[in-house]
């Protein structure tokens, strides 16, 4: 099949490479010329395990090409995926200007029976607006569909090659038939629903996971008040099959390019349709206040951050990605600096992008080795569980002559071991 992917950002590049790896002829289209030049040389402008290899092999097989020309990309395309960004505006509304702009740009070149698929995360009802825009320009019969993306950064290639399910939202048989055939090699369940259900499934999925994180954070806070241990509580509740042991991450709250944005968008959508007192407003509020709340608590425990040197380990929003969108480090580092700490930052992959997310500050220095970052500091904060960080031998750097604190912000370390290394341990919910 001939496929076009509009928007070669994070999801677009992975989708383009994966569809090409199944033998489709794929064109990746973006308005960012620099990005397209980069991708043409099989270089990926961000870190994602396995992606560069897949990009190289699919380009060598001539299954995948890149362009900035809508005419070139759309004219012969059977299926066009719109995968542009949908950031939240200040009030939480999903900003669809990139989606609508791409519809205007693709409409003149659509061929008969082409299928325009919105893969970007968009509120229910968006396909109607997409069709309104295209109808003003297109001269041919075409179809629309919504196929939301569920990949996780850090395991995006694996997730896209091995999805838990493919959700196809459409109103006509033809797009169901073509899109089901396109996804047949993925060998997974295909769920055929209305476009609104597909869009709600995407928001529900992220909102549920964000709720789960917020829930366990609240329980962790209560554990700290009464001497309970969150790990033991998770062990006990996880036995219940309705609850499960998986996906419990007590810590600094959820971040990344999707959860914060999608929960805010769902809250905004709820208000728009008259559901004012909704859960999603509250989850956003709790999550946004969480980092300063925890840092204030830690500050009390350690006698203040002022004048202390603090190593912050793990700057991306989660391991195995250099994506720092809404990463805890983006709030933690400026907070520490503002209260008078000297900060040292370390990350295995995100150092090259840090300047786009955290303003230059003479009190903040970045290191490219954990050893250098943590040597002689007063406080270590292990923020993100990169394997390099959680497997590092901290016993080799402890200055035995004075008190040093170890804040385990993701409960990844065994407290007894950290104490044996000589640090005073602080975890979450224990
Ligand atoms: N990143 C994730 O983990 C993830 C997972 C699932 C779903 N999503 C959703 O997928 C969508 C894309 O996310 P992303 O992280 O890949 O975004 P991104 O910001 O990394 O990439 C968006 C790309 O679209 C391009 N673009 C913007 N306007 C364009 C236009 N008119 N024509 C062509 N290209 C244009 C930009 O230049 C950019 O390269 C969003 O709706 C997001 O919510 C993201």
Short mmCIF file of C-alpha atoms and ligand atoms in Angstrom, two decimals:
data_model
loop_
_atom_site.label_atom_id
_atom_site.label_comp_id
_atom_site.label_asym_id
_atom_site.label_seq_id
_atom_site.Cartn_x
_atom_site.Cartn_y
_atom_site.Cartn_z
CA UNK A 1 0.00 0.00 0.00
CA UNK A 2 1.14 3.58 -0.60
CA UNK A 3 1.15 5.47 2.67
CA UNK A 4 1.93 9.03 3.70
CA UNK A 5 2.78 10.04 7.22
CA UNK A 6 2.24 13.77 7.84
CA UNK A 7 4.41 14.93 10.74
CA UNK A 8 7.71 13.15 11.21
CA UNK A 9 8.00 13.89 14.90
CA UNK A 10 8.31 11.23 17.51
CA UNK A 11 5.27 9.12 16.58
CA UNK A 12 5.45 9.89 12.85
CA UNK A 13 8.99 8.60 12.33
CA UNK A 14 8.37 5.41 14.27
CA UNK A 15 5.08 4.77 12.42
CA UNK A 16 6.68 5.50 9.03
CA UNK A 17 9.57 3.08 9.64
CA UNK A 18 7.27 0.35 10.98
CA UNK A 19 4.72 0.55 8.13
CA UNK A 20 7.65 0.50 5.66
CA UNK A 21 9.16 -2.54 7.40
CA UNK A 22 5.94 -4.43 6.51
CA UNK A 23 6.57 -3.77 2.81
CA UNK A 24 4.42 -0.67 2.30
CA UNK A 25 5.72 2.27 0.27
CA UNK A 26 5.87 5.06 2.81
CA UNK A 27 6.54 8.77 2.42
CA UNK A 28 7.28 10.80 5.55
CA UNK A 29 6.24 14.45 5.15
CA UNK A 30 7.08 17.36 7.41
CA UNK A 31 7.18 21.15 7.16
CA UNK A 32 10.51 21.16 9.00
CA UNK A 33 13.13 21.04 6.22
CA UNK A 34 16.00 20.52 8.64
CA UNK A 35 14.29 17.48 10.17
CA UNK A 36 13.59 16.02 6.73
CA UNK A 37 17.24 16.51 5.64
CA UNK A 38 18.34 14.73 8.79
CA UNK A 39 15.91 11.84 8.30
CA UNK A 40 16.99 11.42 4.66
CA UNK A 41 20.41 10.41 5.98
CA UNK A 42 18.75 7.86 8.33
CA UNK A 43 19.60 9.98 11.36
CA UNK A 44 16.97 10.30 14.07
CA UNK A 45 16.71 13.73 15.70
CA UNK A 46 15.97 12.15 19.13
CA UNK A 47 16.97 9.03 21.04
CA UNK A 48 14.77 5.95 20.70
CA UNK A 49 16.21 2.43 20.95
CA UNK A 50 16.20 0.49 17.64
CA UNK A 51 14.79 3.33 15.53
CA UNK A 52 17.91 4.34 13.64
CA UNK A 53 18.49 0.71 12.59
CA UNK A 54 14.90 0.35 11.34
CA UNK A 55 15.10 3.67 9.54
CA UNK A 56 18.33 2.65 7.83
CA UNK A 57 17.05 -0.73 6.67
CA UNK A 58 13.72 0.58 5.37
CA UNK A 59 15.45 3.41 3.50
CA UNK A 60 17.97 0.99 2.00
CA UNK A 61 15.05 -1.17 0.79
CA UNK A 62 13.65 2.03 -0.81
CA UNK A 63 10.39 1.51 1.10
CA UNK A 64 10.71 4.77 3.01
CA UNK A 65 11.37 8.27 1.65
CA UNK A 66 11.02 11.75 3.12
CA UNK A 67 9.86 15.04 1.63
CA UNK A 68 8.51 18.49 2.48
CA UNK A 69 6.27 18.55 -0.62
CA UNK A 70 2.55 17.85 -0.08
CA UNK A 71 2.05 17.36 -3.80
CA UNK A 72 4.75 14.71 -3.97
CA UNK A 73 3.61 12.95 -0.79
CA UNK A 74 -0.17 12.91 -1.27
CA UNK A 75 -0.84 12.54 -5.02
CA UNK A 76 -0.54 8.73 -5.17
CA UNK A 77 -1.23 7.89 -1.56
CA UNK A 78 -3.86 5.30 -0.58
CA UNK A 79 -3.73 6.07 3.15
CA UNK A 80 -2.63 9.36 4.68
CA UNK A 81 -1.90 9.47 8.40
CA UNK A 82 -1.96 12.84 10.14
CA UNK A 83 0.50 12.60 13.03
CA UNK A 84 1.25 16.24 13.80
CA UNK A 85 1.46 17.63 17.33
CA UNK A 86 -1.69 18.52 19.29
CA UNK A 87 -0.39 20.56 22.23
CA UNK A 88 -2.76 21.86 24.92
CA UNK A 89 -3.41 25.57 24.97
CA UNK A 90 -3.30 27.43 28.30
CA UNK A 91 -6.91 26.51 29.21
CA UNK A 92 -6.31 22.82 28.38
CA UNK A 93 -8.06 22.91 25.01
CA UNK A 94 -6.41 20.63 22.44
CA UNK A 95 -4.78 22.98 19.95
CA UNK A 96 -5.67 21.47 16.58
CA UNK A 97 -4.12 24.11 14.34
CA UNK A 98 -1.46 21.74 12.99
CA UNK A 99 -4.08 19.07 12.24
CA UNK A 100 -6.30 21.57 10.42
CA UNK A 101 -3.37 23.13 8.55
CA UNK A 102 -2.27 19.72 7.30
CA UNK A 103 -5.85 19.02 6.11
CA UNK A 104 -5.83 22.24 4.08
CA UNK A 105 -2.47 21.34 2.59
CA UNK A 106 -3.31 17.73 1.67
CA UNK A 107 -6.82 18.35 0.29
CA UNK A 108 -5.87 19.55 -3.24
CA UNK A 109 -3.81 16.41 -3.94
CA UNK A 110 -6.10 13.64 -2.66
CA UNK A 111 -6.72 10.81 -5.11
CA UNK A 112 -10.09 9.09 -5.50
CA UNK A 113 -10.94 6.92 -2.43
CA UNK A 114 -7.91 7.98 -0.43
CA UNK A 115 -8.30 7.52 3.32
CA UNK A 116 -7.29 10.37 5.62
CA UNK A 117 -6.53 8.92 9.05
CA UNK A 118 -6.05 11.06 12.14
CA UNK A 119 -3.47 9.37 14.35
CA UNK A 120 -2.74 12.48 16.45
CA UNK A 121 -4.55 12.48 19.79
CA UNK A 122 -7.66 14.62 19.24
CA UNK A 123 -10.97 15.21 21.04
CA UNK A 124 -14.15 13.42 19.95
CA UNK A 125 -15.80 15.26 17.07
CA UNK A 126 -12.53 16.26 15.37
CA UNK A 127 -13.19 14.14 12.26
CA UNK A 128 -16.24 16.33 11.49
CA UNK A 129 -14.00 19.42 11.52
CA UNK A 130 -11.37 17.62 9.43
CA UNK A 131 -14.01 16.74 6.82
CA UNK A 132 -15.39 20.30 6.78
CA UNK A 133 -11.94 21.65 5.91
CA UNK A 134 -11.14 19.01 3.28
CA UNK A 135 -14.61 19.26 1.68
CA UNK A 136 -14.01 22.91 0.86
CA UNK A 137 -11.00 22.02 -1.28
CA UNK A 138 -11.02 18.39 -2.40
CA UNK A 139 -12.68 17.46 -5.69
CA UNK A 140 -12.71 13.68 -5.14
CA UNK A 141 -14.48 11.13 -2.97
CA UNK A 142 -12.34 10.31 0.04
CA UNK A 143 -12.81 8.69 3.47
CA UNK A 144 -11.73 9.56 6.99
CA UNK A 145 -10.83 7.48 10.04
CA UNK A 146 -9.27 7.78 13.44
CA UNK A 147 -6.50 5.35 14.43
CA UNK A 148 -5.02 6.55 17.74
CA UNK A 149 -1.48 5.66 18.72
CA UNK A 150 -0.69 3.88 21.99
CA UNK A 151 3.12 3.50 21.79
CA UNK A 152 5.36 4.34 24.75
CA UNK A 153 8.53 6.37 24.30
CA UNK A 154 11.58 4.30 25.21
CA UNK A 155 10.00 1.13 23.77
CA UNK A 156 8.28 2.79 20.80
CA UNK A 157 9.67 0.56 18.05
CA UNK A 158 8.80 -2.62 19.93
CA UNK A 159 5.34 -1.27 20.88
CA UNK A 160 4.55 -0.26 17.31
CA UNK A 161 5.70 -3.59 15.89
CA UNK A 162 3.84 -5.49 18.64
CA UNK A 163 0.81 -3.41 19.57
CA UNK A 164 -1.64 -4.68 22.23
CA UNK A 165 -4.40 -3.74 19.80
CA UNK A 166 -5.14 -1.56 16.79
CA UNK A 167 -8.18 0.68 17.24
CA UNK A 168 -9.86 1.79 14.02
CA UNK A 169 -12.58 4.41 14.28
CA UNK A 170 -14.56 4.97 11.08
CA UNK A 171 -18.07 5.34 9.71
CA UNK A 172 -17.79 3.43 6.42
CA UNK A 173 -16.97 -0.15 5.50
CA UNK A 174 -14.25 0.83 3.01
CA UNK A 175 -11.80 2.44 5.50
CA UNK A 176 -12.41 -0.42 7.95
CA UNK A 177 -11.58 -2.93 5.24
CA UNK A 178 -8.44 -1.16 3.98
CA UNK A 179 -7.10 -0.26 7.40
CA UNK A 180 -7.74 -3.74 8.74
CA UNK A 181 -5.78 -5.18 5.78
CA UNK A 182 -2.94 -2.69 6.37
CA UNK A 183 -2.67 -3.78 10.01
CA UNK A 184 -3.09 -7.50 9.37
CA UNK A 185 0.73 -8.16 9.54
CA UNK A 186 0.77 -6.75 13.08
CA UNK A 187 -0.99 -9.94 14.13
CA UNK A 188 -3.00 -8.35 16.91
CA UNK A 189 -6.63 -7.63 17.81
CA UNK A 190 -8.23 -5.02 15.58
CA UNK A 191 -10.99 -3.13 17.32
CA UNK A 192 -13.44 -1.50 14.91
CA UNK A 193 -15.46 1.29 16.48
CA UNK A 194 -16.87 4.75 15.81
CA UNK A 195 -14.35 7.61 15.47
CA UNK A 196 -15.64 9.06 18.77
CA UNK A 197 -15.03 5.77 20.60
CA UNK A 198 -11.50 5.53 19.15
CA UNK A 199 -10.73 9.07 20.33
CA UNK A 200 -12.25 8.44 23.76
CA UNK A 201 -10.27 5.17 24.03
CA UNK A 202 -7.01 7.08 23.58
CA UNK A 203 -7.84 9.77 26.16
CA UNK A 204 -9.25 7.16 28.57
CA UNK A 205 -6.14 5.05 28.34
CA UNK A 206 -3.77 7.90 29.25
CA UNK A 207 -6.13 9.39 31.82
CA UNK A 208 -6.49 6.01 33.53
CA UNK A 209 -2.70 5.53 33.75
CA UNK A 210 -2.24 9.08 35.05
CA UNK A 211 -5.00 8.44 37.61
CA UNK A 212 -3.25 5.27 38.74
CA UNK A 213 -0.01 7.20 39.28
CA UNK A 214 -1.84 9.98 41.14
CA UNK A 215 -3.72 7.45 43.25
CA UNK A 216 -0.62 5.62 44.42
CA UNK A 217 1.13 8.94 45.13
CA UNK A 218 -1.72 9.90 47.43
CA UNK A 219 -1.52 6.53 49.18
CA UNK A 220 2.28 6.96 49.47
CA UNK A 221 1.78 10.34 51.16
CA UNK A 222 -0.57 8.74 53.69
CA UNK A 223 1.97 5.95 54.32
CA UNK A 224 4.52 8.60 55.26
CA UNK A 225 2.13 9.95 57.88
CA UNK A 226 1.58 6.63 59.63
CA UNK A 227 4.68 4.47 59.26
CA UNK A 228 3.29 2.19 56.53
CA UNK A 229 5.51 1.28 53.60
CA UNK A 230 4.14 1.83 50.08
CA UNK A 231 6.08 -1.17 48.67
CA UNK A 232 4.36 -3.43 51.19
CA UNK A 233 0.97 -1.86 50.43
CA UNK A 234 1.49 -2.42 46.68
CA UNK A 235 2.50 -6.02 47.35
CA UNK A 236 -0.66 -6.56 49.38
CA UNK A 237 -3.15 -4.85 47.04
CA UNK A 238 -1.49 -6.20 43.89
CA UNK A 239 -2.50 -9.76 44.73
CA UNK A 240 -6.07 -8.77 43.97
CA UNK A 241 -6.49 -9.55 40.28
CA UNK A 242 -8.84 -6.58 39.88
CA UNK A 243 -5.96 -4.32 40.90
CA UNK A 244 -2.74 -6.07 39.83
CA UNK A 245 0.93 -5.54 40.70
CA UNK A 246 1.87 -3.72 37.53
CA UNK A 247 2.18 -0.02 36.78
CA UNK A 248 2.60 1.36 40.27
CA UNK A 249 5.09 4.23 40.23
CA UNK A 250 4.97 6.24 43.43
CA UNK A 251 7.19 9.26 42.96
CA UNK A 252 7.23 12.79 41.61
CA UNK A 253 4.11 12.33 39.50
CA UNK A 254 3.52 11.73 35.82
CA UNK A 255 5.26 13.71 33.06
CA UNK A 256 6.15 13.36 29.39
CA UNK A 257 4.60 14.67 26.22
CA UNK A 258 1.28 12.83 26.59
CA UNK A 259 -0.17 12.24 30.08
CA UNK A 260 -0.15 15.86 31.33
CA UNK A 261 -1.48 17.15 28.01
CA UNK A 262 -4.08 14.44 27.50
CA UNK A 263 -5.48 14.68 31.05
CA UNK A 264 -5.76 18.47 30.69
CA UNK A 265 -7.46 18.06 27.31
CA UNK A 266 -9.93 15.53 28.72
CA UNK A 267 -10.66 17.90 31.62
CA UNK A 268 -11.26 20.72 29.15
CA UNK A 269 -13.44 18.54 26.96
CA UNK A 270 -15.45 17.47 30.05
CA UNK A 271 -16.07 21.11 30.98
CA UNK A 272 -17.04 21.91 27.40
CA UNK A 273 -19.76 19.25 27.43
CA UNK A 274 -21.08 20.35 30.81
CA UNK A 275 -19.24 17.91 33.11
CA UNK A 276 -17.65 20.58 35.28
CA UNK A 277 -16.74 18.83 38.54
CA UNK A 278 -14.71 16.17 36.79
CA UNK A 279 -11.95 13.95 38.14
CA UNK A 280 -9.45 15.06 35.49
CA UNK A 281 -9.24 18.68 36.72
CA UNK A 282 -8.32 17.41 40.16
CA UNK A 283 -5.73 14.93 38.89
CA UNK A 284 -3.95 17.68 36.96
CA UNK A 285 -4.00 19.96 40.00
CA UNK A 286 -2.59 17.25 42.31
CA UNK A 287 0.10 16.28 39.80
CA UNK A 288 1.17 19.87 39.14
CA UNK A 289 1.60 20.60 42.85
CA UNK A 290 3.38 17.37 43.61
CA UNK A 291 7.00 18.24 42.85
CA UNK A 292 7.13 21.35 45.01
CA UNK A 293 5.24 19.55 47.76
CA UNK A 294 7.78 16.69 47.83
CA UNK A 295 10.78 19.01 47.57
CA UNK A 296 9.45 21.12 50.47
CA UNK A 297 9.11 17.92 52.53
CA UNK A 298 12.61 16.74 51.65
CA UNK A 299 13.98 20.17 52.44
CA UNK A 300 12.58 19.92 55.97
CA UNK A 301 14.06 16.45 56.41
CA UNK A 302 17.56 17.38 55.34
CA UNK A 303 17.75 20.81 57.01
CA UNK A 304 17.20 22.86 53.83
CA UNK A 305 18.78 22.73 50.37
CA UNK A 306 20.35 26.18 50.69
CA UNK A 307 24.15 26.04 50.40
CA UNK A 308 24.10 22.32 49.59
CA UNK A 309 25.40 20.66 46.44
CA UNK A 310 22.74 18.40 44.94
CA UNK A 311 23.24 15.84 42.16
CA UNK A 312 20.09 15.23 40.10
CA UNK A 313 20.30 11.94 38.21
CA UNK A 314 17.97 11.25 35.28
CA UNK A 315 16.74 14.34 33.40
CA UNK A 316 14.49 12.79 30.74
CA UNK A 317 10.86 12.13 31.68
CA UNK A 318 11.50 8.39 31.79
CA UNK A 319 14.32 5.93 30.98
CA UNK A 320 15.43 5.11 27.42
CA UNK A 321 14.37 8.39 25.87
CA UNK A 322 15.93 11.84 25.70
CA UNK A 323 12.48 13.44 25.69
CA UNK A 324 12.37 16.08 28.43
CA UNK A 325 8.84 17.34 27.77
CA UNK A 326 7.25 17.75 31.24
CA UNK A 327 10.11 15.80 32.84
CA UNK A 328 10.40 16.20 36.64
CA UNK A 329 13.95 17.58 36.20
CA UNK A 330 12.51 20.62 34.41
CA UNK A 331 10.89 21.68 37.69
CA UNK A 332 13.27 20.08 40.19
CA UNK A 333 16.46 21.78 38.97
CA UNK A 334 15.12 25.37 38.88
CA UNK A 335 13.48 24.80 42.30
CA UNK A 336 16.78 23.67 43.84
CA UNK A 337 18.66 26.56 42.30
CA UNK A 338 16.01 29.05 43.46
CA UNK A 339 16.38 27.93 47.08
CA UNK A 340 20.15 28.37 46.96
CA UNK A 341 21.51 24.92 46.11
CA UNK A 342 24.32 24.24 43.64
CA UNK A 343 22.99 21.65 41.22
CA UNK A 344 24.74 19.00 39.19
CA UNK A 345 22.72 17.27 36.49
CA UNK A 346 23.39 13.93 34.84
CA UNK A 347 21.52 11.93 32.19
CA UNK A 348 22.73 9.15 29.87
CA UNK A 349 21.04 10.67 26.76
CA UNK A 350 19.28 13.97 27.48
CA UNK A 351 22.26 16.27 28.04
CA UNK A 352 22.26 17.37 24.40
CA UNK A 353 18.70 18.72 24.68
CA UNK A 354 18.73 20.04 28.23
CA UNK A 355 19.29 23.65 27.14
CA UNK A 356 15.93 23.64 25.34
CA UNK A 357 14.12 22.83 28.59
CA UNK A 358 16.08 24.35 31.48
CA UNK A 359 17.41 27.91 31.32
CA UNK A 360 21.14 28.42 31.69
CA UNK A 361 21.96 29.06 35.32
CA UNK A 362 25.39 29.56 36.84
CA UNK A 363 24.36 27.43 39.84
CA UNK A 364 23.65 24.44 37.57
CA UNK A 365 26.34 22.30 35.91
CA UNK A 366 25.85 19.21 33.79
CA UNK A 367 28.18 16.21 33.87
CA UNK A 368 28.59 13.37 31.45
CA UNK A 369 29.53 10.82 34.09
CA UNK A 370 27.57 9.75 37.17
CA UNK A 371 30.79 9.43 39.12
CA UNK A 372 31.75 13.06 38.55
CA UNK A 373 28.19 14.28 39.15
CA UNK A 374 27.85 12.61 42.55
CA UNK A 375 31.40 12.95 43.92
CA UNK A 376 31.42 15.02 47.08
CA UNK A 377 27.79 16.21 46.88
CA UNK A 378 25.56 16.67 49.92
CA UNK A 379 22.46 15.22 48.33
CA UNK A 380 21.83 12.76 45.51
CA UNK A 381 18.35 12.74 43.96
CA UNK A 382 17.78 9.71 41.75
CA UNK A 383 14.89 11.01 39.65
CA UNK A 384 14.55 8.62 36.73
CA UNK A 385 15.34 4.92 36.76
CA UNK A 386 17.83 4.63 33.89
CA UNK A 387 19.50 1.22 34.35
CA UNK A 388 22.90 2.93 34.35
CA UNK A 389 21.82 4.94 37.38
CA UNK A 390 20.12 2.21 39.38
CA UNK A 391 23.02 -0.20 38.77
CA UNK A 392 25.74 2.33 39.60
CA UNK A 393 27.98 1.45 42.55
CA UNK A 394 27.45 4.44 44.83
CA UNK A 395 29.58 2.87 47.58
CA UNK A 396 32.66 3.96 45.65
CA UNK A 397 31.89 7.69 45.91
CA UNK A 398 30.63 8.23 49.44
CA UNK A 399 32.59 10.73 51.49
CA UNK A 400 32.58 8.84 54.81
CA UNK A 401 33.53 11.89 56.83
CA UNK A 402 30.14 13.64 56.70
CA UNK A 403 26.38 13.24 56.27
CA UNK A 404 25.15 12.78 52.74
CA UNK A 405 21.55 12.20 51.70
CA UNK A 406 20.19 9.89 49.04
CA UNK A 407 16.70 10.69 47.77
CA UNK A 408 15.28 7.74 45.88
CA UNK A 409 12.48 9.51 44.03
CA UNK A 410 11.26 6.36 42.22
CA UNK A 411 11.79 3.78 44.98
CA UNK A 412 14.36 1.92 42.89
CA UNK A 413 16.97 1.26 45.55
CA UNK A 414 17.03 -1.04 48.56
CA UNK A 415 17.13 1.32 51.57
CA UNK A 416 19.36 -1.05 53.59
CA UNK A 417 21.92 -1.11 50.78
CA UNK A 418 21.92 2.69 50.41
CA UNK A 419 22.50 2.97 54.16
CA UNK A 420 25.35 0.44 53.88
CA UNK A 421 26.91 2.68 51.22
CA UNK A 422 26.88 5.32 53.96
CA UNK A 423 24.04 7.59 52.86
CA UNK A 424 20.95 8.67 54.76
CA UNK A 425 18.05 7.26 52.71
CA UNK A 426 14.78 8.95 51.80
CA UNK A 427 12.29 7.13 49.60
CA UNK A 428 8.68 7.78 48.64
CA UNK A 429 5.92 6.52 50.92
CA UNK A 430 8.14 4.82 53.45
N1 LIG B 1 5.03 11.09 21.77
C1 LIG B 1 4.30 10.08 22.18
O1 LIG B 1 4.74 9.24 22.96
C2 LIG B 1 2.88 9.90 21.69
C3 LIG B 1 2.23 8.68 21.89
C4 LIG B 1 0.93 8.52 21.42
C5 LIG B 1 0.29 9.57 20.76
N2 LIG B 1 0.94 10.75 20.59
C6 LIG B 1 0.24 11.82 19.85
O2 LIG B 1 0.77 11.83 18.51
C7 LIG B 1 0.79 13.17 18.01
C8 LIG B 1 2.19 13.53 17.57
O3 LIG B 1 3.04 13.51 18.71
P1 LIG B 1 4.63 13.62 18.58
O4 LIG B 1 5.17 13.43 19.96
O5 LIG B 1 5.10 12.75 17.47
O6 LIG B 1 4.76 15.17 18.14
P2 LIG B 1 6.08 15.95 17.69
O7 LIG B 1 5.89 17.32 18.20
O8 LIG B 1 7.29 15.15 18.05
O9 LIG B 1 6.00 15.95 16.08
C9 LIG B 1 5.05 16.65 15.34
C10 LIG B 1 5.62 16.89 13.94
O10 LIG B 1 4.61 17.45 13.11
C11 LIG B 1 5.24 18.38 12.24
N3 LIG B 1 4.22 19.28 11.68
C12 LIG B 1 3.54 20.28 12.30
N4 LIG B 1 2.69 20.86 11.44
C13 LIG B 1 2.80 20.21 10.25
C14 LIG B 1 2.17 20.33 8.99
N5 LIG B 1 1.20 21.23 8.78
N6 LIG B 1 2.55 19.50 8.01
C15 LIG B 1 3.51 18.58 8.19
N7 LIG B 1 4.14 18.40 9.36
C16 LIG B 1 3.79 19.21 10.40
C17 LIG B 1 6.26 19.07 13.12
O11 LIG B 1 7.24 19.74 12.38
C18 LIG B 1 6.80 17.88 13.92
O12 LIG B 1 7.91 17.29 13.27
C19 LIG B 1 0.23 14.05 19.12
O13 LIG B 1 -1.14 14.23 18.93
C20 LIG B 1 0.46 13.23 20.37
O14 LIG B 1 -0.44 13.53 21.40
C21 LIG B 1 2.23 10.94 21.02
#
